Structures are given as C-alpha cells and as structure tokens.
Amino acid sequence: MLKIKTLFLIFLSSSSFSFAQNCTCESNFQWVKKTFEENDAGYQYMIDKKGIPAYQAHNNEFLSKIKNVKSDTECQQTLYEWLKFFRSGHISIKMIEKDNQQAQPQPAVSAIDSKTETVKLDLKKFEKEVVSKKDTDIEGIWEVDPYTIGIKKFGDVYKGFIIKSGAENWKPYELKLTFNADKTKGTYYLRNKTGQEIHNMRLVGKNYLEINDFTMKRVSPKFEKEEGIETYYQAILAQKPFLKELNKTTLLLRIPSFNGALKKDIDSVITANQSKIESTENLIIDIRYNGGGSDNSFSKIIPYLYTNPIRSVRTQLYSTKLNNQRMLDFYDNYQKYGMPVEEREYLKKAYDKLSKNLGKFVSLQDDGNIVGINKMDKITPYPKNVGIIINEGNGSTAEEFLLAAKQSKKVKLFGTTTAGVLDISNMYFVNSPCNEFKLGYSLSKSFRIPDMAIDGKGIQPDYFIDKTIPDYQWIDFVNDVLN
C-alpha cells in the first residue's frame, strides 16, 4: 500500500461527475468504462500488457452480454466480470439500492416458516444415546452460533434439527440440515430458511464439523481435546489478534486482519506480551486469510523481525480531477477522517502538486526517491526464528507486510502463494449518475512495476506446505520445523 502517510489508507467515497444517462445497464456500463479508463491507475498498464485488440474483443463480448441482462443483480455481476479484465483485486462494483435494502429491518419470521419440516424423535432418549456413543461419527449434538443442533441418522439420511435457537424464526425440532449417508449430497437451511446446497463437508478430528462456510463444535458425546486442532480453530475463527504459548520455545501470534480498526488490538497484544516475545526463541505469526488494511497496523511487529535495513518500494498517484477530489476532501474534512490539524498543510501541498500534473503519475515524497529505507537502532535477540504462515487469502497490506518481513534473516514464510493484489492499490469509490451503483477503482501504482510485480503472481513461501498436510496441521508443521 501507499507509504506516504496514514491518510492515504482511508477508502473514500465521492459523488460521481455529471454523465447524462437513461440508467439502463448498458448506460451504466458506458459510465463504468469511461470512469475506469480515465481515472484508474492500472488501466493503461494492463492495456499495454494485453493489447488493444484483446481489450476491444473484451468490450464487444460484454456489451453483447449487457444488452441481455434481466436484473440489477445480473447487471452488477456482469460489470464486475468486465472489471476483472484488469486485475482480480482492488476493484469493486456494488448496488447502492441493495445496500439500502439490507439496512432495512427484516421480518422476524420468514414466510417459509409454515413449510419447515420438523424432525420427530424423543429428544431425551436421543441425548442419552448420544452421551454413551464411543465412535466419533457425526451423530451427536453440535453448536454453531446461534444454534444447538442435533444430528441423527434416519435410514440412509442424516438429519440435523434445532435443539436450541437464538434466532426467533427457528424453533426446536425444525430441520436445519439434511444429507445422504455417503455425505455427497445435502441441504443446509440458512437463517432465513433458504436452502443452500452442501458442497463441502468434513469432520476434523473428533470435535469439529465443517459444512460449507460454517464450523460446528461438538457438544456431545464428549471426546478429549486435540490440542493442535483446538489451536487451529481458535486461530482461524478469531476476529481479533491474540498470542498463545505453544510450548516453552514457541509462541503463536494470530493476526486475522490488518484493518486500521484493529491496530489498537494488535499493539495491545504485543505490549501485553512483550516480555514473553523478548524471551522466547521462536515466534509463529499466522496471517492466513488476512486480506490487508493499513500499513500502520503492523508497525509494532516489525522491530521483533528486524535484522537489517528494510527497503520499501514506494507508489505514485495518478492525477485526474476526479482522483484529486479525494485529497481535497481530506483537506476540507480532516477532522471527519481523524487527521491531526498539522497535516492540513501537507494535504494542501499534495493537492496542489497533483493538480499541476493532471494526466500524470505523481510521487508525493519530498526526497524524490522511489525506495524508502527503514533503519532501526537495534536488533532484538529474541525471537531468534520467525515463521509466518500465509495462503491465497493474503493480499494488499498483508503482502506489503510480507515484503518487509521477508527481508529479515530471522523470517521464513510457510504455506502457499498469496493472492497477488498489491501493485495497483489505494481504492476510491464513486457513485454512478443515477446512484444505482458504486464503482471502486485504484489511484496508485507501485514503482515495483514491471521488474518486481506482485499482482497476478503473489508472494511465494520459502516452505511450500503441500496438500498432504491439511490446513489444521499447518501450525504444528511450522512448530516442528522451527524446533
């Protein structure tokens, strides 16, 4: 992400400029196309890579698709597919009306309630049978917020039914999920009682059952905890950072996101465990599925990784009237964005420099260098070894963190290749003329391009963790290597 000041990491929305339209999907497409072509920092870069004929063919194909669109939702999906010609990340198109509708209160009880199947059984008898079970199959009682669910096999079919519910429209004994005996086909009913096909199911260890995007924890029968699996789920389901001692020589630091709102939590965890970190030989940092946020969020971690000056390749902003409006809005509303008053002078200076260079890429660094070098006063003796766990869910600021971290002699990356969404960044959001859609595009381009491009490639691990090692064993694997 942009390494100038924290202010640039704020995603800002703006009203769109005037563009006469009839508010059809085709007219919205023409607005998205024009706005993106004129303002996105990565537009020309990708045109140069793929060529004008490929772009023209892409436009012709999607114009044909858009003429046959039947709904706003289909229009939104088609517009997003058009944007993916340029890159897979730091692009967005959302329906504004849909956002508004989601904000409206929903009825407590769905109209489908009257059709909900109920499972007929003696609950007390089922609970007694479950308690005495010795085998670790999926029959039993499970929890997933806000439900307690019983799963019982009836002939060749497993049925999951509500025992307790924190959702008003779900009542005891109502059918929550069902699947066949070989677990290849089934249905899970969402909170609004809409059926969702079960496309993924696995029993992890003895106590966890994954169904699609839900993870259920076993309540009964009771089996002993499997420490490695417990740690995995504690990490992967965490909403906030935490630090855990795995053994006398190894600590685990889990950071699910570098969102600016979590900076205080990250700093707090590190401060509270400073003595542990500074006296423990190995540190594992698990950032799987950390999609980014603010560079400032990882600033307190870097001193523990540091061994030599860290070189950070900087970015440049693409100057257009629409793009520069963001800087002016920062200047006019600095208090709204939590910026100190002393930064207003810098904001005005930056706006003036951008405005004088319309149509150009502009570096706002006073020294004019394309690389920043971070030198620290000391190297902490502990941790001696740092293993960072990564996967395809890491992008943006998470990749910026990895580029800095991997320059340390202490650090090795473990896992799979990251998402590769970093070079074109700093998103800006504008409303379509009829306020039907909100387009998100990018304002900055890294000086890494083309020699060290990350977009579309990702960052590779030093230790590739292949598919013979399941994800719930990755922490154990790294622990074994470091020890």
Short mmCIF file of C-alpha atoms in Angstrom, two decimals:
data_model
loop_
_atom_site.label_atom_id
_atom_site.label_comp_id
_atom_site.label_asym_id
_atom_site.label_seq_id
_atom_site.Cartn_x
_atom_site.Cartn_y
_atom_site.Cartn_z
CA MET A 1 0.00 0.00 0.00
CA LEU A 2 0.98 3.67 -0.28
CA LYS A 3 3.87 4.51 2.06
CA ILE A 4 3.35 8.25 2.44
CA LYS A 5 1.05 8.94 5.36
CA THR A 6 -1.71 7.02 7.04
CA LEU A 7 -4.34 9.23 5.47
CA PHE A 8 -4.00 7.50 2.11
CA LEU A 9 -5.17 4.20 3.53
CA ILE A 10 -8.67 5.55 4.09
CA PHE A 11 -11.15 4.35 1.48
CA LEU A 12 -13.16 7.35 0.41
CA SER A 13 -16.41 7.67 -1.47
CA SER A 14 -17.38 10.51 -3.74
CA SER A 15 -20.35 11.59 -5.79
CA SER A 16 -19.82 10.98 -9.48
CA PHE A 17 -19.40 13.69 -12.03
CA SER A 18 -22.15 14.55 -14.48
CA PHE A 19 -22.78 12.00 -17.21
CA ALA A 20 -26.13 12.04 -18.98
CA GLN A 21 -27.76 8.63 -18.96
CA ASN A 22 -31.04 6.76 -19.07
CA CYS A 23 -29.94 4.48 -16.22
CA THR A 24 -30.05 1.21 -18.11
CA CYS A 25 -27.44 -1.49 -17.57
CA GLU A 26 -25.88 -0.50 -20.88
CA SER A 27 -25.65 3.17 -19.90
CA ASN A 28 -24.17 2.18 -16.52
CA PHE A 29 -21.63 0.06 -18.36
CA GLN A 30 -20.63 3.02 -20.51
CA TRP A 31 -20.21 5.16 -17.37
CA VAL A 32 -18.13 2.49 -15.60
CA LYS A 33 -15.98 2.03 -18.70
CA LYS A 34 -15.38 5.76 -19.17
CA THR A 35 -14.70 6.42 -15.48
CA PHE A 36 -12.30 3.49 -15.21
CA GLU A 37 -10.43 4.30 -18.42
CA GLU A 38 -9.94 7.93 -17.43
CA ASN A 39 -9.07 7.50 -13.75
CA ASP A 40 -7.83 4.05 -12.76
CA ALA A 41 -4.10 3.90 -12.04
CA GLY A 42 -3.76 0.41 -13.52
CA TYR A 43 -5.82 0.84 -16.69
CA GLN A 44 -3.04 1.72 -19.13
CA TYR A 45 -0.64 -0.75 -17.53
CA MET A 46 -2.96 -3.64 -18.33
CA ILE A 47 -3.79 -2.33 -21.82
CA ASP A 48 -0.04 -2.28 -22.53
CA LYS A 49 0.27 -5.85 -21.27
CA LYS A 50 -2.74 -7.41 -23.02
CA GLY A 51 -3.04 -5.17 -26.06
CA ILE A 52 -5.83 -3.07 -27.56
CA PRO A 53 -7.28 -5.89 -29.73
CA ALA A 54 -7.82 -8.04 -26.62
CA TYR A 55 -9.50 -5.12 -24.85
CA GLN A 56 -11.75 -4.38 -27.80
CA ALA A 57 -12.79 -8.03 -28.01
CA HIS A 58 -13.49 -7.99 -24.27
CA ASN A 59 -15.68 -4.88 -24.61
CA ASN A 60 -17.61 -6.33 -27.54
CA GLU A 61 -18.25 -9.56 -25.67
CA PHE A 62 -19.55 -7.78 -22.57
CA LEU A 63 -21.61 -5.24 -24.46
CA SER A 64 -23.44 -8.17 -26.01
CA LYS A 65 -23.95 -9.74 -22.57
CA ILE A 66 -25.15 -6.49 -21.02
CA LYS A 67 -27.84 -6.00 -23.67
CA ASN A 68 -29.42 -9.25 -22.47
CA VAL A 69 -29.26 -8.51 -18.74
CA LYS A 70 -32.58 -9.08 -16.97
CA SER A 71 -32.00 -7.59 -13.49
CA ASP A 72 -29.90 -5.13 -11.49
CA THR A 73 -28.18 -8.00 -9.72
CA GLU A 74 -27.23 -9.61 -13.03
CA CYS A 75 -26.03 -6.20 -14.26
CA GLN A 76 -23.82 -5.78 -11.20
CA GLN A 77 -22.32 -9.25 -11.66
CA THR A 78 -21.65 -8.60 -15.35
CA LEU A 79 -20.00 -5.25 -14.66
CA TYR A 80 -17.74 -6.90 -12.09
CA GLU A 81 -16.73 -9.59 -14.58
CA TRP A 82 -15.86 -6.81 -17.04
CA LEU A 83 -13.60 -5.17 -14.42
CA LYS A 84 -11.72 -8.44 -13.86
CA PHE A 85 -10.05 -7.96 -17.26
CA PHE A 86 -7.71 -5.58 -15.43
CA ARG A 87 -6.96 -7.46 -12.19
CA SER A 88 -8.52 -9.63 -9.52
CA GLY A 89 -8.27 -7.22 -6.59
CA HIS A 90 -8.70 -3.53 -5.73
CA ILE A 91 -11.76 -3.32 -7.99
CA SER A 92 -15.39 -3.18 -6.92
CA ILE A 93 -18.91 -2.57 -8.18
CA LYS A 94 -21.81 -2.64 -5.73
CA MET A 95 -25.51 -1.94 -5.94
CA ILE A 96 -26.37 1.10 -3.82
CA GLU A 97 -30.04 0.14 -3.63
CA LYS A 98 -29.06 -3.29 -2.36
CA ASP A 99 -27.02 -1.73 0.44
CA ASN A 100 -30.03 0.37 1.42
CA GLN A 101 -32.33 -2.62 1.35
CA GLN A 102 -30.00 -4.58 3.58
CA ALA A 103 -30.13 -1.79 6.09
CA GLN A 104 -33.90 -2.11 6.38
CA PRO A 105 -35.28 -4.18 9.27
CA GLN A 106 -36.15 -7.72 8.23
CA PRO A 107 -39.28 -9.51 9.41
CA ALA A 108 -38.59 -11.75 12.38
CA VAL A 109 -40.40 -14.71 10.82
CA SER A 110 -40.00 -15.80 7.25
CA ALA A 111 -43.00 -16.70 5.14
CA ILE A 112 -41.46 -20.11 4.61
CA ASP A 113 -41.90 -20.96 8.33
CA SER A 114 -45.15 -22.80 7.81
CA LYS A 115 -43.46 -25.21 5.38
CA THR A 116 -40.50 -26.04 7.62
CA GLU A 117 -40.14 -29.75 8.21
CA THR A 118 -39.94 -30.93 11.79
CA VAL A 119 -37.95 -33.96 12.91
CA LYS A 120 -39.96 -36.32 15.08
CA LEU A 121 -37.99 -38.03 17.86
CA ASP A 122 -37.74 -38.32 21.63
CA LEU A 123 -35.13 -35.69 22.48
CA LYS A 124 -34.37 -37.04 25.97
CA LYS A 125 -33.82 -40.52 24.57
CA PHE A 126 -31.60 -39.12 21.76
CA GLU A 127 -29.48 -37.19 24.28
CA LYS A 128 -28.95 -40.33 26.38
CA GLU A 129 -28.00 -42.37 23.30
CA VAL A 130 -25.53 -39.74 22.19
CA VAL A 131 -23.79 -39.48 25.58
CA SER A 132 -22.95 -43.19 25.52
CA LYS A 133 -21.56 -43.20 21.95
CA LYS A 134 -17.94 -44.32 21.63
CA ASP A 135 -17.39 -43.88 17.89
CA THR A 136 -16.54 -40.45 16.50
CA ASP A 137 -19.01 -40.18 13.65
CA ILE A 138 -21.13 -37.10 13.02
CA GLU A 139 -24.16 -38.23 15.02
CA GLY A 140 -24.37 -36.09 18.13
CA ILE A 141 -25.07 -32.60 19.40
CA TRP A 142 -23.25 -29.62 17.90
CA GLU A 143 -23.07 -25.85 18.37
CA VAL A 144 -22.73 -23.08 15.82
CA ASP A 145 -23.82 -19.60 16.86
CA PRO A 146 -26.74 -19.07 17.48
CA TYR A 147 -27.88 -22.72 17.34
CA THR A 148 -27.52 -26.01 19.16
CA ILE A 149 -28.15 -28.72 16.57
CA GLY A 150 -28.73 -32.45 16.90
CA ILE A 151 -27.67 -34.74 14.06
CA LYS A 152 -29.19 -38.21 13.81
CA LYS A 153 -29.22 -40.84 11.10
CA PHE A 154 -32.66 -41.94 9.87
CA GLY A 155 -32.21 -44.88 7.50
CA ASP A 156 -29.94 -43.64 4.70
CA VAL A 157 -30.33 -39.96 5.59
CA TYR A 158 -28.74 -37.76 8.24
CA LYS A 159 -30.97 -35.03 9.62
CA GLY A 160 -29.84 -32.05 11.66
CA PHE A 161 -32.52 -30.43 13.78
CA ILE A 162 -32.75 -27.47 16.14
CA ILE A 163 -32.41 -28.18 19.86
CA LYS A 164 -31.93 -24.55 20.93
CA SER A 165 -32.02 -21.39 18.83
CA GLY A 166 -31.05 -17.76 19.28
CA ALA A 167 -32.93 -16.90 16.07
CA GLU A 168 -36.61 -16.18 16.65
CA ASN A 169 -37.78 -17.85 13.45
CA TRP A 170 -36.13 -21.19 14.26
CA LYS A 171 -37.89 -23.48 16.73
CA PRO A 172 -36.89 -26.78 18.41
CA TYR A 173 -37.14 -29.90 16.22
CA GLU A 174 -37.19 -27.94 12.94
CA LEU A 175 -35.00 -29.38 10.19
CA LYS A 176 -31.77 -27.36 9.84
CA LEU A 177 -29.80 -29.62 7.51
CA THR A 178 -30.02 -32.95 5.76
CA PHE A 179 -27.60 -35.07 3.73
CA ASN A 180 -27.27 -38.61 2.42
CA ALA A 181 -25.29 -41.38 4.09
CA ASP A 182 -22.20 -41.04 1.88
CA LYS A 183 -22.16 -37.25 2.56
CA THR A 184 -22.07 -36.39 -1.16
CA LYS A 185 -25.36 -34.51 -1.33
CA GLY A 186 -27.32 -32.39 1.10
CA THR A 187 -29.00 -29.11 2.04
CA TYR A 188 -28.31 -26.58 4.79
CA TYR A 189 -31.04 -24.07 5.64
CA LEU A 190 -29.86 -20.53 6.31
CA ARG A 191 -31.24 -18.22 8.99
CA ASN A 192 -33.97 -17.01 6.62
CA LYS A 193 -34.74 -20.69 5.88
CA THR A 194 -33.49 -20.54 2.32
CA GLY A 195 -31.97 -23.88 1.30
CA GLN A 196 -28.27 -23.92 0.40
CA GLU A 197 -26.66 -26.91 -1.28
CA ILE A 198 -23.98 -28.57 0.83
CA HIS A 199 -20.88 -28.59 -1.37
CA ASN A 200 -18.26 -29.19 1.29
CA MET A 201 -18.36 -31.27 4.46
CA ARG A 202 -15.59 -32.65 6.61
CA LEU A 203 -15.17 -33.94 10.13
CA VAL A 204 -11.95 -32.51 11.56
CA GLY A 205 -10.59 -34.62 14.36
CA LYS A 206 -13.28 -35.69 16.78
CA ASN A 207 -14.88 -32.40 17.72
CA TYR A 208 -15.36 -30.15 14.68
CA LEU A 209 -17.68 -30.46 11.69
CA GLU A 210 -17.35 -28.10 8.73
CA ILE A 211 -20.35 -27.60 6.44
CA ASN A 212 -19.83 -25.08 3.65
CA ASP A 213 -18.70 -21.90 5.44
CA PHE A 214 -19.95 -22.96 8.88
CA THR A 215 -17.94 -24.68 11.59
CA MET A 216 -19.81 -26.62 14.25
CA LYS A 217 -18.23 -27.71 17.54
CA ARG A 218 -19.25 -30.95 19.21
CA VAL A 219 -21.17 -30.73 22.49
CA SER A 220 -21.97 -34.44 22.94
CA PRO A 221 -20.62 -37.07 23.14
CA LYS A 222 -17.58 -35.71 24.95
CA PHE A 223 -14.19 -36.59 23.49
CA GLU A 224 -10.77 -35.45 24.61
CA LYS A 225 -9.50 -32.20 23.13
CA GLU A 226 -6.93 -32.42 20.31
CA GLU A 227 -4.64 -29.51 21.12
CA GLY A 228 -3.37 -28.87 17.58
CA ILE A 229 -6.89 -28.81 16.14
CA GLU A 230 -8.18 -26.64 19.00
CA THR A 231 -5.39 -24.14 18.29
CA TYR A 232 -6.19 -24.16 14.57
CA TYR A 233 -9.85 -23.29 15.11
CA GLN A 234 -9.02 -20.74 17.77
CA ALA A 235 -6.80 -19.06 15.18
CA ILE A 236 -8.89 -19.43 12.04
CA LEU A 237 -12.16 -18.32 13.70
CA ALA A 238 -10.59 -15.41 15.61
CA GLN A 239 -11.98 -11.95 14.93
CA LYS A 240 -9.20 -10.21 16.85
CA PRO A 241 -5.46 -10.83 17.29
CA PHE A 242 -4.14 -12.96 20.13
CA LEU A 243 -0.91 -14.55 21.34
CA LYS A 244 -0.67 -18.10 22.65
CA GLU A 245 2.20 -20.13 24.07
CA LEU A 246 2.52 -23.39 22.13
CA ASN A 247 5.46 -24.67 24.18
CA LYS A 248 8.41 -23.28 26.14
CA THR A 249 10.27 -22.34 22.97
CA THR A 250 7.45 -21.19 20.66
CA LEU A 251 4.73 -18.54 20.66
CA LEU A 252 1.83 -18.20 18.21
CA LEU A 253 0.67 -14.72 17.19
CA ARG A 254 -2.56 -14.76 15.21
CA ILE A 255 -3.49 -11.64 13.20
CA PRO A 256 -6.73 -12.14 11.22
CA SER A 257 -6.64 -8.66 9.67
CA PHE A 258 -4.54 -5.51 9.41
CA ASN A 259 -7.70 -3.39 9.34
CA GLY A 260 -6.92 0.01 10.83
CA ALA A 261 -9.64 -0.54 13.43
CA LEU A 262 -7.61 -3.48 14.80
CA LYS A 263 -4.32 -1.59 15.19
CA LYS A 264 -5.04 -0.89 18.86
CA ASP A 265 -5.77 -4.57 19.45
CA ILE A 266 -2.59 -5.69 17.68
CA ASP A 267 -0.48 -3.17 19.59
CA SER A 268 -2.16 -4.14 22.86
CA VAL A 269 -1.44 -7.87 22.38
CA ILE A 270 2.21 -7.16 21.62
CA THR A 271 2.62 -4.76 24.54
CA ALA A 272 0.94 -7.13 26.99
CA ASN A 273 3.22 -10.00 25.90
CA GLN A 274 6.42 -8.03 25.38
CA SER A 275 8.42 -9.95 27.99
CA LYS A 276 7.30 -13.31 26.55
CA ILE A 277 8.18 -12.31 23.00
CA GLU A 278 11.57 -10.96 24.05
CA SER A 279 12.48 -14.17 25.89
CA THR A 280 11.11 -16.89 23.60
CA GLU A 281 13.19 -18.45 20.86
CA ASN A 282 10.54 -18.98 18.16
CA LEU A 283 7.57 -16.91 17.00
CA ILE A 284 4.91 -18.15 14.59
CA ILE A 285 2.77 -15.42 13.01
CA ASP A 286 -0.38 -16.82 11.39
CA ILE A 287 -1.90 -14.34 8.93
CA ARG A 288 -3.96 -16.74 6.81
CA TYR A 289 -6.95 -15.00 5.17
CA ASN A 290 -5.68 -11.60 6.31
CA GLY A 291 -6.76 -9.51 3.31
CA GLY A 292 -4.98 -6.31 4.28
CA GLY A 293 -5.84 -2.98 5.83
CA SER A 294 -3.42 -0.29 6.98
CA ASP A 295 0.38 -0.43 6.98
CA ASN A 296 0.39 1.21 10.40
CA SER A 297 -1.30 -1.87 11.84
CA PHE A 298 1.88 -3.95 11.60
CA SER A 299 4.36 -1.25 12.66
CA LYS A 300 4.75 -2.63 16.20
CA ILE A 301 5.60 -6.12 14.90
CA ILE A 302 8.47 -5.09 12.62
CA PRO A 303 11.02 -4.34 15.41
CA TYR A 304 10.87 -8.00 16.51
CA LEU A 305 11.60 -9.17 12.95
CA TYR A 306 14.24 -6.59 12.07
CA THR A 307 17.82 -7.64 11.28
CA ASN A 308 18.89 -5.16 8.60
CA PRO A 309 17.56 -2.01 6.85
CA ILE A 310 14.18 -2.66 5.21
CA ARG A 311 13.73 -1.35 1.68
CA SER A 312 10.16 -0.45 0.71
CA VAL A 313 9.36 0.39 -2.90
CA ARG A 314 7.04 3.40 -2.98
CA THR A 315 3.97 4.24 -5.04
CA GLN A 316 2.83 7.08 -7.27
CA LEU A 317 -0.64 8.59 -7.58
CA TYR A 318 -2.44 9.01 -10.88
CA SER A 319 -3.60 12.63 -11.10
CA THR A 320 -7.05 13.42 -12.53
CA LYS A 321 -9.67 15.91 -11.42
CA LEU A 322 -11.84 13.12 -10.02
CA ASN A 323 -8.95 11.39 -8.25
CA ASN A 324 -7.62 14.61 -6.77
CA GLN A 325 -11.01 15.34 -5.28
CA ARG A 326 -10.13 12.78 -2.61
CA MET A 327 -7.18 14.86 -1.46
CA LEU A 328 -9.30 17.99 -1.38
CA ASP A 329 -11.95 16.20 0.64
CA PHE A 330 -9.28 15.10 3.12
CA TYR A 331 -8.23 18.74 3.41
CA ASP A 332 -11.76 20.09 3.90
CA ASN A 333 -12.88 17.32 6.27
CA TYR A 334 -9.69 16.36 8.09
CA GLN A 335 -11.50 16.11 11.44
CA LYS A 336 -14.05 13.69 9.98
CA TYR A 337 -11.22 11.35 8.99
CA GLY A 338 -9.40 11.68 12.32
CA MET A 339 -6.40 13.55 10.92
CA PRO A 340 -4.35 15.97 13.05
CA VAL A 341 -4.66 19.64 12.14
CA GLU A 342 -0.93 19.87 11.40
CA GLU A 343 -1.42 17.58 8.37
CA ARG A 344 -3.68 20.08 6.61
CA GLU A 345 -0.70 21.95 5.19
CA TYR A 346 0.67 18.71 3.75
CA LEU A 347 -2.74 17.87 2.24
CA LYS A 348 -3.00 21.24 0.52
CA LYS A 349 0.54 20.93 -0.78
CA ALA A 350 -0.20 17.43 -2.11
CA TYR A 351 -3.43 18.60 -3.78
CA ASP A 352 -1.64 21.50 -5.47
CA LYS A 353 1.13 19.23 -6.75
CA LEU A 354 -1.37 16.73 -8.15
CA SER A 355 -3.49 19.46 -9.75
CA LYS A 356 -0.47 20.81 -11.61
CA ASN A 357 0.25 17.38 -13.11
CA LEU A 358 -3.10 16.20 -14.49
CA GLY A 359 -2.86 13.01 -16.51
CA LYS A 360 0.47 12.07 -14.94
CA PHE A 361 1.71 9.76 -12.20
CA VAL A 362 2.95 11.83 -9.28
CA SER A 363 5.20 10.90 -6.37
CA LEU A 364 4.41 12.91 -3.26
CA GLN A 365 7.67 12.07 -1.50
CA ASP A 366 9.73 15.17 -0.84
CA ASP A 367 13.04 13.36 -1.36
CA GLY A 368 12.05 12.14 -4.82
CA ASN A 369 13.28 8.61 -4.12
CA ILE A 370 11.34 5.59 -5.35
CA VAL A 371 12.53 3.49 -2.41
CA GLY A 372 12.21 4.21 1.30
CA ILE A 373 14.75 2.67 3.68
CA ASN A 374 13.80 1.94 7.28
CA LYS A 375 16.79 1.71 9.64
CA MET A 376 16.26 0.74 13.27
CA ASP A 377 18.54 1.30 16.23
CA LYS A 378 18.74 -2.29 17.46
CA ILE A 379 18.19 -5.94 16.64
CA THR A 380 16.26 -7.82 19.30
CA PRO A 381 17.96 -11.15 20.18
CA TYR A 382 14.55 -12.81 20.58
CA PRO A 383 12.72 -14.19 18.81
CA LYS A 384 15.58 -15.93 17.00
CA ASN A 385 13.33 -17.58 14.40
CA VAL A 386 10.07 -16.31 12.94
CA GLY A 387 7.76 -18.42 10.79
CA ILE A 388 4.92 -16.57 9.05
CA ILE A 389 2.01 -18.72 7.81
CA ILE A 390 0.47 -17.45 4.56
CA ASN A 391 -2.07 -18.55 1.96
CA GLU A 392 -4.09 -17.41 -1.04
CA GLY A 393 -6.25 -15.26 1.25
CA ASN A 394 -3.43 -12.75 1.83
CA GLY A 395 -3.45 -9.59 -0.25
CA SER A 396 -2.83 -5.86 -0.24
CA THR A 397 -1.34 -4.66 3.07
CA ALA A 398 -0.76 -8.26 4.18
CA GLU A 399 1.53 -8.64 1.17
CA GLU A 400 3.20 -5.33 1.99
CA PHE A 401 3.92 -6.74 5.45
CA LEU A 402 5.42 -9.88 3.93
CA LEU A 403 7.67 -7.90 1.57
CA ALA A 404 9.09 -6.09 4.60
CA ALA A 405 9.24 -9.16 6.86
CA LYS A 406 10.98 -11.47 4.39
CA GLN A 407 13.98 -9.11 4.23
CA SER A 408 14.87 -10.23 7.75
CA LYS A 409 17.37 -13.04 8.35
CA LYS A 410 15.05 -14.32 11.08
CA VAL A 411 11.99 -14.81 8.89
CA LYS A 412 10.76 -17.67 6.72
CA LEU A 413 7.35 -17.84 5.02
CA PHE A 414 5.32 -21.07 5.22
CA GLY A 415 2.22 -22.05 3.27
CA THR A 416 1.02 -21.29 -0.25
CA THR A 417 1.32 -18.39 -2.68
CA THR A 418 -0.56 -15.21 -1.72
CA ALA A 419 -3.36 -13.54 -3.71
CA GLY A 420 -1.20 -11.07 -5.62
CA VAL A 421 -3.19 -7.83 -5.22
CA LEU A 422 -0.79 -5.07 -4.22
CA ASP A 423 0.80 -3.15 -7.11
CA ILE A 424 -2.31 -1.21 -8.12
CA SER A 425 -3.92 -0.03 -4.89
CA ASN A 426 -5.49 2.75 -2.81
CA MET A 427 -9.14 2.35 -3.70
CA TYR A 428 -11.55 5.20 -4.33
CA PHE A 429 -15.33 4.83 -4.58
CA VAL A 430 -17.68 6.90 -6.76
CA ASN A 431 -21.44 6.72 -7.29
CA SER A 432 -22.96 6.27 -10.70
CA PRO A 433 -25.00 9.22 -12.09
CA CYS A 434 -28.31 7.63 -11.10
CA ASN A 435 -26.97 6.40 -7.74
CA GLU A 436 -27.61 2.79 -8.71
CA PHE A 437 -24.02 1.55 -8.45
CA LYS A 438 -20.85 2.41 -6.56
CA LEU A 439 -17.64 1.84 -8.53
CA GLY A 440 -14.38 1.14 -6.74
CA TYR A 441 -11.11 1.60 -8.62
CA SER A 442 -7.49 2.41 -7.69
CA LEU A 443 -5.45 5.60 -7.51
CA SER A 444 -1.87 4.40 -7.11
CA LYS A 445 0.73 2.29 -8.91
CA SER A 446 3.85 0.81 -7.35
CA PHE A 447 7.35 1.52 -8.64
CA ARG A 448 7.87 -2.27 -8.45
CA ILE A 449 6.17 -2.48 -11.84
CA PRO A 450 7.38 -4.10 -14.07
CA ASP A 451 10.52 -5.59 -12.51
CA MET A 452 9.01 -6.97 -9.29
CA ALA A 453 5.26 -7.09 -9.94
CA ILE A 454 3.13 -8.84 -7.32
CA ASP A 455 -0.30 -8.51 -8.94
CA GLY A 456 -1.43 -11.73 -10.57
CA LYS A 457 1.61 -13.57 -9.20
CA GLY A 458 1.56 -13.32 -5.42
CA ILE A 459 4.38 -13.90 -2.94
CA GLN A 460 5.70 -17.43 -2.71
CA PRO A 461 6.51 -19.16 0.58
CA ASP A 462 10.00 -20.32 1.49
CA TYR A 463 8.44 -23.56 2.72
CA PHE A 464 5.60 -24.75 0.48
CA ILE A 465 3.02 -26.66 2.53
CA ASP A 466 1.52 -29.14 0.08
CA LYS A 467 -1.93 -30.74 0.18
CA THR A 468 -0.72 -33.84 2.01
CA ILE A 469 -0.64 -31.62 5.11
CA PRO A 470 -4.21 -30.44 5.95
CA ASP A 471 -4.72 -26.82 6.92
CA TYR A 472 -5.46 -27.70 10.54
CA GLN A 473 -1.93 -29.13 10.84
CA TRP A 474 -0.05 -26.15 9.41
CA ILE A 475 0.71 -24.60 12.79
CA ASP A 476 2.04 -27.95 14.03
CA PHE A 477 4.15 -28.29 10.88
CA VAL A 478 5.75 -24.87 11.32
CA ASN A 479 6.25 -25.54 15.02
CA ASP A 480 8.11 -28.76 14.17
CA VAL A 481 10.34 -27.03 11.61
CA LEU A 482 11.27 -24.17 13.92
CA ASN A 483 12.04 -26.57 16.73
#
